[in-house]
Amino acid sequence: MAWNKVAVVGGGLIKFGELFEQSYEQMASGAFDAAVASVDKGFDPQLVEAAFVATQRGTLWGQEGIGGNTVPTAIGLAGIPCTRVENACPSGSDAFRVGAMAVASGVHDVVLVIGVEKMRDKSGDEGLLARAAAGHPVYTRGETAPVLFAPFATRHMHEFGTTREMLASVAVKNHFNGARNPNAHFKNEITIEDALKSAPVCHPLHLLDCCPQTDGAAAVLLVNPDRVAEFTDDPVFVAGFGVATDHPYLHEKNTFTGLRATTMAAERAYKMAGVEPGQIDCAEVHDCFTITEILDIEDLGFVEKGKGGVASLEGETAITGRIPVNTSGGLLAKGHPIGATGVAQIVECWLQLRGQAEERQAEIRNGFALQHNVGGRGSGVSVINILTTNR
Amino acid sequence: MTNPAQIIAVGAAAPAWRLPASEVAAAWGRKGGRGQAAVCPADEDVLTLAADAALRALAASGLQTDIVDGLWWGTSRPPFAEGPSHAFLAAAIGLSAKSGGALCAGSTHSGIDALIGAADAVAAGSARVALVVASDAVVPGAGTSFEERAGAGAAAFVLTNDDGAATLGARVTRTHPYLDRYRGDDELETRDIYDGRLFREEVFLPVMRDLGEQLSALEVTGWSLPDPDGRLGAAAAKTLGAGTPASAGVYGALGDTGAAAPLLGAIAALDVAGRVAVVGFGGGRATGVVVNADRPVPGAAGLAAVLGTGRSATYTEVLRARNVLQPNGETVAMAVPPQSAQLVRGADEILGMLGARCVDCGTINTPPTIHPHCISCGSSKFVLEPVARHGVVHTYVINHTMPAPFQAPLGLAVVDLDDGARVMLQVAGDGSTLEIGAEVDLVLRRYAYERGVPVYGYKATVRTPDTTEEA
C-alpha cells in the first residue's frame, strides 16, 4: 500500500542550457512561474506556506554562503519560511523528500520545492573541473567528477564484458529522448559511432559518456491530499521514498560493479511504496555518465546485475522498451544543473504519469514512476522518490 | 681505538626520464649532442629519489628501518631551501622519530660530506646504524654549457661498525676558494661561472692531480671520479692513470648527478671486491675516500637495473617539469593549502603511508585521521601501522581532463595491497601500462608544488619486467 500522504499538483522547469543571460534569481523565478502555470485549476502563489530550495554549490557562480533566504525574494514571496537542502547530486530529490515530510507532518498544507543551479558562470577550468584540486591533498588529488564513476566502468567491463558500445547506447538513447523534450539542453540525436569517436575524458569514459555542465531550475508544488481537489482532478501522490549513505571514498568500496547507496535506498523506497521494481512504468535515473545509468538500472532491480549494458544496447530502456528510463533525455541530454536535477526528474515523472509527455510518452500500466539520484564523494548518497496516480 | 665504519648495503635510484643531449642541442640550434641525462618528471625530486634509494639500501641490508640511529643526507638543493627536508625524508623512510643525523647541502660536495659525517658518527660510537643518502636533481641554466649533462639520481649506504662487506678507509681533502657551479638566493637554475678552459686548467685538473697523487699511493683498484661536463672525468682519469673509472657508466646513463655522483660511482665499483677511491667535488672542495670491499656489497648489483630503465623525454617536457615552461593564466589552487592544519595532523600518516588496523575485525582504514570508526565493523579500537608497499590493481581510470597545474594523462588506481588494505592513489607515469590485476609498488612522489611548497604522498608504479627484479 503506497504511502500517499502528499500530492503533487504542479511542476515546471525552464529550458535548461548555458543560460549566460539569466541570473540565479531569474532562473528561480522562471521555474516557479512554470510550476504555478501548470496547475490544472489555477494556483495563487500566495498559497505557498513554505519553500525548500536545492542548490548544491554557490561557489560555481561566486556565492560562498547561499542559504534558505536566497529564493523567496526572487520569486516574489519574501517572508515565507525557506530552507536550503544540500545533499550533493541528490539535493533536488532530497529537497522534495523533505518538502513532502513537511506536508505529511501536518505543519504545512502547501509547499514549494525548487531546485536552482548556476553552473556556467565560471569557465570550465575554474568550475567543476577545479575539484581536481579539492578534498584531501593526496588521496583525492586529480579526482574530477568522472573519476568517481570511471573506475566502475573499468571493473564492470572486466567482470561482465560490458563494452564501450553498450555505454554509448545509453548516450544515444538519452539524446534521442532529449531531442523530443523542449526543455532539454541538447536537442540533437547522436549515433553510437559519434560516442565512440568522441574525445577521451577519463578512460574508459569519453566526452559523449558525460553529462554537460548546465544552468537550470525546476519547481514542484506539494499539497495536503485533503485539499487536492482545489487544484486538480488528476493528482499524483508520493508513494514512497528511500535515502541511503555509503562510505565517501572510493577506496572504501567493497565493490565496483554497483552503488551500494542506490541498492539500499531502493530497498527502502520500494518497501515504503509497497511496489516491486517490475511495477515501475518509467524511471528518471541518475545518468551523469553512461556507466551510471547502467549501474542504476541494475541496482534498482530493473535488470539483473551485470546485464545493464546488454539491456541498454537491446533497447529495453527506450521509451518503447520494457522499462523506459530517462524519457526526459536524462542528465546526459537534458543537462545536470545539480540542485535542479532531482526536481526536474520529478516533473518528468509527474508529466508521464498524467500522460502529458507528448512525443516521449511512455506506456503507463501500473501507475508508478520512479525518480533516482546518486552522488556525493564516492557516490556516498542516494535518494529515490516513487510517485503514483493510484489513490 | 674504535672500528672504522663499514658498509653493509647500498641502494641506487634514478628518475623516470632520460633527456637525450641531441634534444637540448637541437633546441639551441646546435648540431649533435652526445649521450643523455636523467631528469625528474614533475612528481620526482631530490627527496623522492632519496627515499627510493634509501629503501632499496635498507631492503638489501635486511635491517628494520626503526633501528637506524641517524640519517645523513647530502644534496646540493634540499626540497625546502629552508625547512623540514631532513624530517620529511626520515618520516618517509620510516625512521624512528628519535633518529639523528644531519642534512649536508649547498654544493655537490655535500654527498661526500654526508658519507664522512655518518662514518665519523659510527666510528665514534654515537651511531650504531647510520643511513647515508646522497641525492640530486640538477636544474641547469637553460642554454648553459653543461645543460646536456645535468642529471639526477640518488645513492644510499647503510653503515655499521662491524660485519660490513666493505670498510671506509683513508680520506684526503683539498680546498680551494674558487667558484665552480653557482646558484644564488632566489635562483632556480644552477649556472656556470667560468670559461670552460679556465675551469679545466686552473680549477678542476690541479685539484684532481693533487688529490689523485695522494690516493694513488694507496693501491687503488677502482675509481669514482667527478665529471662535471662529460669530458673532464676522462681528463682527470688520464691525469691519474685511472683507466676508465667505474663512475663512467653512471655518467653515461644519468649524466652528472651532482652530490649523488661520487656515491653512485662507488656503487658501480662495489659489486666486486677491491679498493675504490671515491672522489667528491664541488663548492671549492674535493674529497677522496678509500673504500675497501672484501666482497660484493649487497645491493650494488641493483645499479644496472636503475641505469637501464627510464623513458626518453623531450626537451619541452623537461622544461615543463622544471617549471621553466609555465601555462599562461591561473592554475587551480589546492583546496588544502600547505599551511593547513590538515597537513600537520596528517604529516605522519601521509609521509609514512599509515593505516589504522581495526583491532576487532582486522580491516585497515586509511588514512587514520578521517576514520575514528572502522568502515567494516564500526569499532574505534585501532593499531597504527604502515600499509604494505605492494599490491594489485582492482580498478583504475586515466584522467585526461584537468586544469593546470595538473598534467594529463594521469592514472588513478584502486589497489589491493598485500596486507589487505585497499587504497586509491595516483599512478606514476602516463598510465599506459595500467590494467586490472597489474602488480604495483607504492613509492613516494611529489604530488604538487603548491604555492611554492612541495607536497609529498605515495603513488603506485606499475611493475614491468625491468623493475620486477629490484623490487
XYZ file of N, CA and C in Angstrom, chain A residues 63-210:
444
model
N 29.203 32.544 -5.126
C 28.442 32.715 -3.880
C 28.884 31.662 -2.871
N 29.620 32.099 -1.892
C 30.123 31.164 -0.896
C 28.999 30.691 0.023
N 28.154 31.631 0.443
C 27.258 31.317 1.560
C 25.784 31.431 1.231
N 25.360 30.877 0.092
C 23.928 30.924 -0.196
C 23.167 30.132 0.852
N 21.924 30.523 1.078
C 21.140 29.843 2.108
C 19.676 29.860 1.769
N 18.849 29.582 2.752
C 17.416 29.469 2.536
C 16.744 30.767 2.159
N 17.393 31.889 2.451
C 16.740 33.163 2.133
C 17.026 33.636 0.718
N 17.684 32.832 -0.077
C 18.099 33.269 -1.411
C 16.932 33.350 -2.387
N 15.955 32.434 -2.241
C 14.930 32.291 -3.263
C 13.638 33.091 -3.054
N 13.085 33.182 -1.814
C 11.765 33.834 -1.682
C 11.688 35.219 -2.312
N 12.681 36.062 -2.108
C 12.661 37.397 -2.699
C 12.609 37.297 -4.218
N 13.383 36.352 -4.769
C 13.466 36.212 -6.228
C 12.128 35.812 -6.841
N 11.304 35.069 -6.105
C 10.036 34.602 -6.671
C 8.846 35.421 -6.174
N 9.141 36.519 -5.497
C 8.075 37.419 -5.080
C 7.353 36.986 -3.822
N 7.992 36.142 -3.004
C 7.340 35.652 -1.788
C 8.202 35.920 -0.558
N 8.885 37.076 -0.547
C 9.752 37.391 0.595
C 8.974 37.253 1.894
N 9.572 36.616 2.843
C 8.923 36.464 4.149
C 8.536 35.034 4.475
N 8.323 34.206 3.447
C 7.900 32.832 3.749
C 9.075 32.043 4.330
N 8.778 31.004 5.114
C 9.861 30.143 5.578
C 10.513 29.453 4.377
N 11.820 29.407 4.368
C 12.525 28.748 3.268
C 13.807 28.139 3.814
N 14.074 26.919 3.415
C 15.243 26.196 3.917
C 16.000 25.618 2.746
N 17.307 25.802 2.763
C 18.120 25.188 1.701
C 18.470 23.753 2.088
N 18.286 22.846 1.153
C 18.646 21.448 1.351
C 19.829 21.143 0.435
N 20.936 20.706 1.026
C 22.115 20.355 0.222
C 22.467 18.914 0.526
N 22.421 18.076 -0.481
C 22.801 16.684 -0.290
C 23.420 16.155 -1.586
N 24.444 16.905 -2.031
C 25.213 16.527 -3.220
C 24.302 16.421 -4.445
N 24.594 15.525 -5.361
C 23.781 15.428 -6.581
C 22.314 15.142 -6.308
N 21.974 14.413 -5.244
C 20.552 14.242 -4.925
C 19.926 15.421 -4.173
N 20.526 16.597 -4.184
C 19.974 17.726 -3.417
C 18.520 17.995 -3.781
N 18.215 18.004 -5.089
C 16.849 18.294 -5.527
C 15.872 17.232 -5.076
N 16.273 15.971 -5.217
C 15.347 14.902 -4.819
C 15.194 14.844 -3.309
N 16.261 15.253 -2.589
C 16.130 15.255 -1.133
C 15.311 16.449 -0.651
N 15.406 17.577 -1.346
C 14.551 18.714 -1.007
C 13.083 18.324 -1.196
N 12.822 17.540 -2.247
C 11.455 17.056 -2.492
C 10.994 16.174 -1.327
N 11.873 15.278 -0.891
C 11.521 14.376 0.212
C 11.264 15.176 1.495
N 12.128 16.160 1.756
C 11.976 16.969 2.968
C 10.677 17.787 2.881
N 10.414 18.322 1.683
C 9.167 19.073 1.493
C 7.951 18.185 1.721
N 8.041 16.940 1.219
C 6.930 16.000 1.397
C 6.716 15.698 2.880
N 7.822 15.571 3.618
C 7.686 15.298 5.054
C 7.074 16.491 5.777
N 7.374 17.723 5.290
C 6.804 18.918 5.911
C 5.276 18.947 5.732
N 4.826 18.470 4.555
C 3.380 18.406 4.317
C 2.758 17.262 5.118
N 3.415 16.107 5.054
C 2.863 14.920 5.722
C 2.775 15.111 7.228
N 3.679 15.927 7.768
C 3.672 16.150 9.224
C 2.475 16.973 9.657
N 1.835 17.645 8.670
C 0.700 18.487 9.014
C 1.084 19.913 9.330
N 2.361 20.216 9.298
C 2.803 21.580 9.603
C 2.391 22.526 8.475
N 2.552 22.089 7.229
C 2.184 22.933 6.090
C 1.236 22.182 5.153
N 0.323 22.913 4.553
C -0.580 22.312 3.564
C -0.074 22.480 2.139
N 0.656 23.577 1.889
C 1.121 23.858 0.527
C 2.606 24.228 0.585
N 3.411 23.443 -0.104
C 4.860 23.630 -0.045
C 5.432 23.698 -1.461
N 6.385 24.609 -1.623
C 7.130 24.696 -2.877
C 8.481 24.009 -2.710
N 8.809 23.148 -3.655
C 10.171 22.598 -3.718
C 10.792 23.091 -5.004
N 11.919 23.749 -4.878
C 12.526 24.371 -6.056
C 14.026 24.099 -6.078
N 14.515 23.704 -7.222
C 15.954 23.463 -7.391
C 16.513 24.442 -8.402
N 17.618 25.057 -8.060
C 18.221 26.066 -8.932
C 19.736 25.864 -8.924
N 20.342 25.851 -10.092
C 21.803 25.715 -10.120
C 22.389 26.509 -11.268
N 23.386 27.307 -10.942
C 24.091 28.128 -11.930
C 25.477 27.517 -12.069
N 25.733 26.862 -13.201
C 26.995 26.128 -13.330
C 27.947 26.687 -14.359
N 27.450 27.646 -15.161
C 28.286 28.093 -16.279
C 28.700 29.553 -16.176
N 28.607 30.131 -14.967
C 29.118 31.494 -14.817
C 30.644 31.505 -14.792
N 31.232 30.382 -14.390
C 32.697 30.283 -14.397
C 33.132 29.426 -15.581
N 34.357 29.652 -16.035
C 34.879 28.851 -17.139
C 35.053 27.411 -16.667
N 35.179 26.516 -17.626
C 35.300 25.096 -17.304
C 36.392 24.812 -16.294
N 37.573 25.392 -16.508
C 38.703 25.105 -15.627
C 38.463 25.589 -14.199
N 37.744 26.697 -14.072
C 37.507 27.233 -12.731
C 36.208 26.712 -12.137
N 35.434 26.026 -12.958
C 34.162 25.484 -12.496
C 34.337 24.108 -11.890
N 33.546 23.162 -12.374
C 33.563 21.823 -11.785
C 34.935 21.150 -11.863
N 35.692 21.430 -12.927
C 36.983 20.752 -13.084
C 37.955 21.099 -11.960
N 37.722 22.260 -11.338
C 38.625 22.679 -10.262
C 38.597 21.715 -9.093
N 37.591 20.835 -9.060
C 37.549 19.877 -7.957
C 38.695 18.867 -8.033
N 39.438 18.902 -9.142
C 40.651 18.079 -9.205
C 41.586 18.413 -8.050
N 41.509 19.655 -7.573
C 42.416 20.092 -6.505
C 41.710 20.164 -5.152
N 40.464 19.706 -5.097
C 39.697 19.783 -3.846
C 39.900 18.528 -3.012
N 39.405 18.585 -1.806
C 39.447 17.390 -0.959
C 40.808 17.142 -0.345
N 41.106 15.875 -0.096
C 42.366 15.515 0.546
C 43.537 15.874 -0.372
N 44.615 16.447 0.214
C 45.723 16.913 -0.633
C 46.416 15.793 -1.411
N 46.270 14.567 -0.962
C 46.909 13.441 -1.643
C 45.880 12.422 -2.140
N 45.026 11.955 -1.232
C 44.194 10.799 -1.573
C 43.117 11.082 -2.604
N 42.732 12.339 -2.787
C 41.717 12.627 -3.808
C 42.255 13.561 -4.882
N 43.571 13.771 -4.913
C 44.118 14.749 -5.867
C 43.997 14.225 -7.301
N 43.371 15.032 -8.142
C 43.127 14.635 -9.524
C 41.735 14.059 -9.723
N 40.933 14.080 -8.645
C 39.624 13.425 -8.689
C 38.549 14.370 -9.217
N 38.496 14.521 -10.516
C 37.387 15.241 -11.135
C 36.166 14.322 -11.120
N 34.990 14.869 -11.463
C 33.750 14.083 -11.349
C 33.802 12.730 -12.076
N 34.336 12.662 -13.291
C 34.345 11.341 -13.963
C 35.151 10.284 -13.208
N 36.130 10.737 -12.407
C 36.952 9.778 -11.655
C 36.092 9.013 -10.634
N 34.975 9.607 -10.242
C 34.110 8.938 -9.267
C 33.339 7.776 -9.893
N 33.217 7.764 -11.225
C 32.400 6.732 -11.872
C 33.180 5.851 -12.853
N 34.235 6.426 -13.454
C 35.000 5.656 -14.436
C 35.577 4.349 -13.875
N 36.004 4.302 -12.584
C 36.534 3.026 -12.079
C 35.479 1.915 -12.085
N 34.203 2.326 -11.979
C 33.114 1.344 -12.030
C 32.955 0.812 -13.460
N 33.168 1.706 -14.428
C 33.092 1.265 -15.825
C 34.212 0.262 -16.113
N 35.418 0.596 -15.680
C 36.562 -0.299 -15.906
C 36.269 -1.691 -15.347
N 35.736 -1.718 -14.136
C 35.510 -3.002 -13.454
C 34.290 -3.733 -14.029
N 33.242 -2.964 -14.371
C 32.035 -3.568 -14.951
C 32.381 -4.235 -16.289
N 33.219 -3.561 -17.053
C 33.665 -4.128 -18.332
C 34.459 -5.410 -18.093
N 35.309 -5.364 -17.075
C 36.176 -6.509 -16.772
C 35.355 -7.715 -16.308
N 34.382 -7.475 -15.441
C 33.652 -8.606 -14.844
C 32.518 -9.115 -15.716
N 31.870 -8.195 -16.454
C 30.650 -8.605 -17.165
C 30.764 -8.506 -18.681
N 31.914 -8.070 -19.166
C 32.064 -7.943 -20.616
C 31.297 -6.770 -21.198
N 30.948 -5.819 -20.353
C 30.299 -4.599 -20.845
C 31.267 -3.893 -21.796
N 30.723 -3.359 -22.881
C 31.583 -2.751 -23.904
C 31.333 -1.249 -24.007
N 32.240 -0.582 -24.706
C 32.045 0.854 -24.925
C 30.799 1.095 -25.781
N 30.460 0.158 -26.668
C 29.232 0.298 -27.460
C 28.004 0.290 -26.545
N 28.041 -0.563 -25.544
C 26.905 -0.618 -24.604
C 26.787 0.704 -23.844
N 27.935 1.245 -23.406
C 27.901 2.555 -22.743
C 27.331 3.587 -23.715
N 27.828 3.564 -24.952
C 27.412 4.552 -25.947
C 25.912 4.476 -26.208
N 25.348 3.266 -26.124
C 23.922 3.107 -26.420
C 23.057 3.888 -25.426
N 23.570 4.077 -24.224
C 22.838 4.886 -23.230
C 22.806 6.340 -23.689
N 23.959 6.838 -24.152
C 24.024 8.230 -24.619
C 23.146 8.435 -25.850
N 23.144 7.463 -26.740
C 22.344 7.559 -27.964
C 20.853 7.635 -27.612
N 20.431 6.743 -26.707
C 19.016 6.726 -26.309
C 18.617 8.039 -25.621
N 19.455 8.520 -24.709
C 19.081 9.723 -23.960
C 19.110 10.968 -24.840
N 20.000 11.003 -25.820
C 19.976 12.119 -26.772
C 18.724 12.042 -27.658
N 18.333 10.839 -28.029
C 17.097 10.659 -28.801
C 15.921 11.231 -28.001
N 15.851 10.891 -26.727
C 14.757 11.378 -25.876
C 14.844 12.893 -25.681
N 16.074 13.374 -25.456
C 16.268 14.811 -25.237
C 15.821 15.630 -26.438
N 16.034 15.067 -27.616
C 15.632 15.763 -28.839
C 14.112 15.934 -28.894
N 13.391 15.193 -28.076
C 11.925 15.272 -28.021
C 11.414 16.001 -26.773
N 12.359 16.638 -26.040
C 11.983 17.380 -24.834
C 12.301 18.851 -25.056
N 11.260 19.703 -25.097
C 11.513 21.130 -25.376
C 12.424 21.797 -24.355
N 12.563 21.227 -23.163
C 13.368 21.865 -22.132
C 14.782 21.292 -21.991
N 15.156 20.394 -22.907
C 16.476 19.764 -22.791
C 17.590 20.704 -23.233
N 18.759 20.520 -22.636
C 19.957 21.283 -23.021
C 20.358 20.909 -24.455
N 20.539 19.613 -24.687
C 20.915 19.148 -26.031
C 19.687 18.607 -26.748
N 19.521 19.022 -27.996
C 18.352 18.577 -28.750
C 18.788 17.899 -30.038
N 20.002 17.337 -30.020
C 20.493 16.653 -31.219
C 20.598 15.155 -30.965
N 20.214 14.379 -31.964
C 20.410 12.933 -31.848
C 21.857 12.606 -32.192
N 22.373 11.536 -31.609
C 23.731 11.108 -31.909
C 23.719 9.619 -32.249
N 24.844 9.160 -32.793
C 24.970 7.741 -33.118
C 26.010 7.095 -32.195
N 25.986 5.777 -32.173
C 26.993 5.041 -31.397
C 28.389 5.434 -31.851
N 28.521 5.554 -33.171
C 29.810 5.958 -33.751
C 30.282 7.304 -33.185
N 29.348 8.280 -33.122
C 29.692 9.603 -32.563
C 30.261 9.448 -31.159
N 29.592 8.636 -30.367
C 30.010 8.478 -28.969
C 31.371 7.798 -28.875
N 31.547 6.770 -29.686
C 32.821 6.041 -29.637
C 33.976 6.927 -30.069
N 33.709 7.816 -31.039
C 34.783 8.641 -31.588
C 35.022 9.919 -30.789
N 34.170 10.216 -29.817
C 34.361 11.465 -29.069
C 35.629 11.369 -28.218
N 36.143 12.523 -27.830
C 37.452 12.596 -27.170
C 37.449 11.894 -25.814
N 38.567 11.277 -25.468
C 38.645 10.658 -24.142
C 38.628 11.730 -23.048
N 37.823 11.503 -22.031
C 37.751 12.438 -20.901
C 38.416 11.814 -19.682
N 38.003 10.610 -19.374
C 38.579 9.890 -18.241
C 38.388 8.416 -18.566
N 39.437 7.813 -19.091
C 39.354 6.430 -19.555
C 38.683 5.546 -18.506
N 37.683 4.736 -18.885
C 37.227 4.452 -20.248
C 36.073 5.346 -20.729
N 35.827 6.469 -20.068
C 34.719 7.341 -20.473
C 35.190 8.407 -21.455
N 34.401 8.617 -22.498
C 34.681 9.649 -23.494
C 33.645 10.764 -23.365
N 33.828 11.816 -24.174
C 33.011 13.019 -23.991
C 31.511 12.728 -23.986
N 31.042 11.907 -24.922
C 29.598 11.676 -25.004
C 29.104 10.657 -23.971
N 30.023 10.137 -23.157
C 29.612 9.351 -21.987
C 29.310 10.262 -20.806
N 29.560 11.567 -20.965
C 29.485 12.501 -19.828
C 28.347 13.502 -20.024
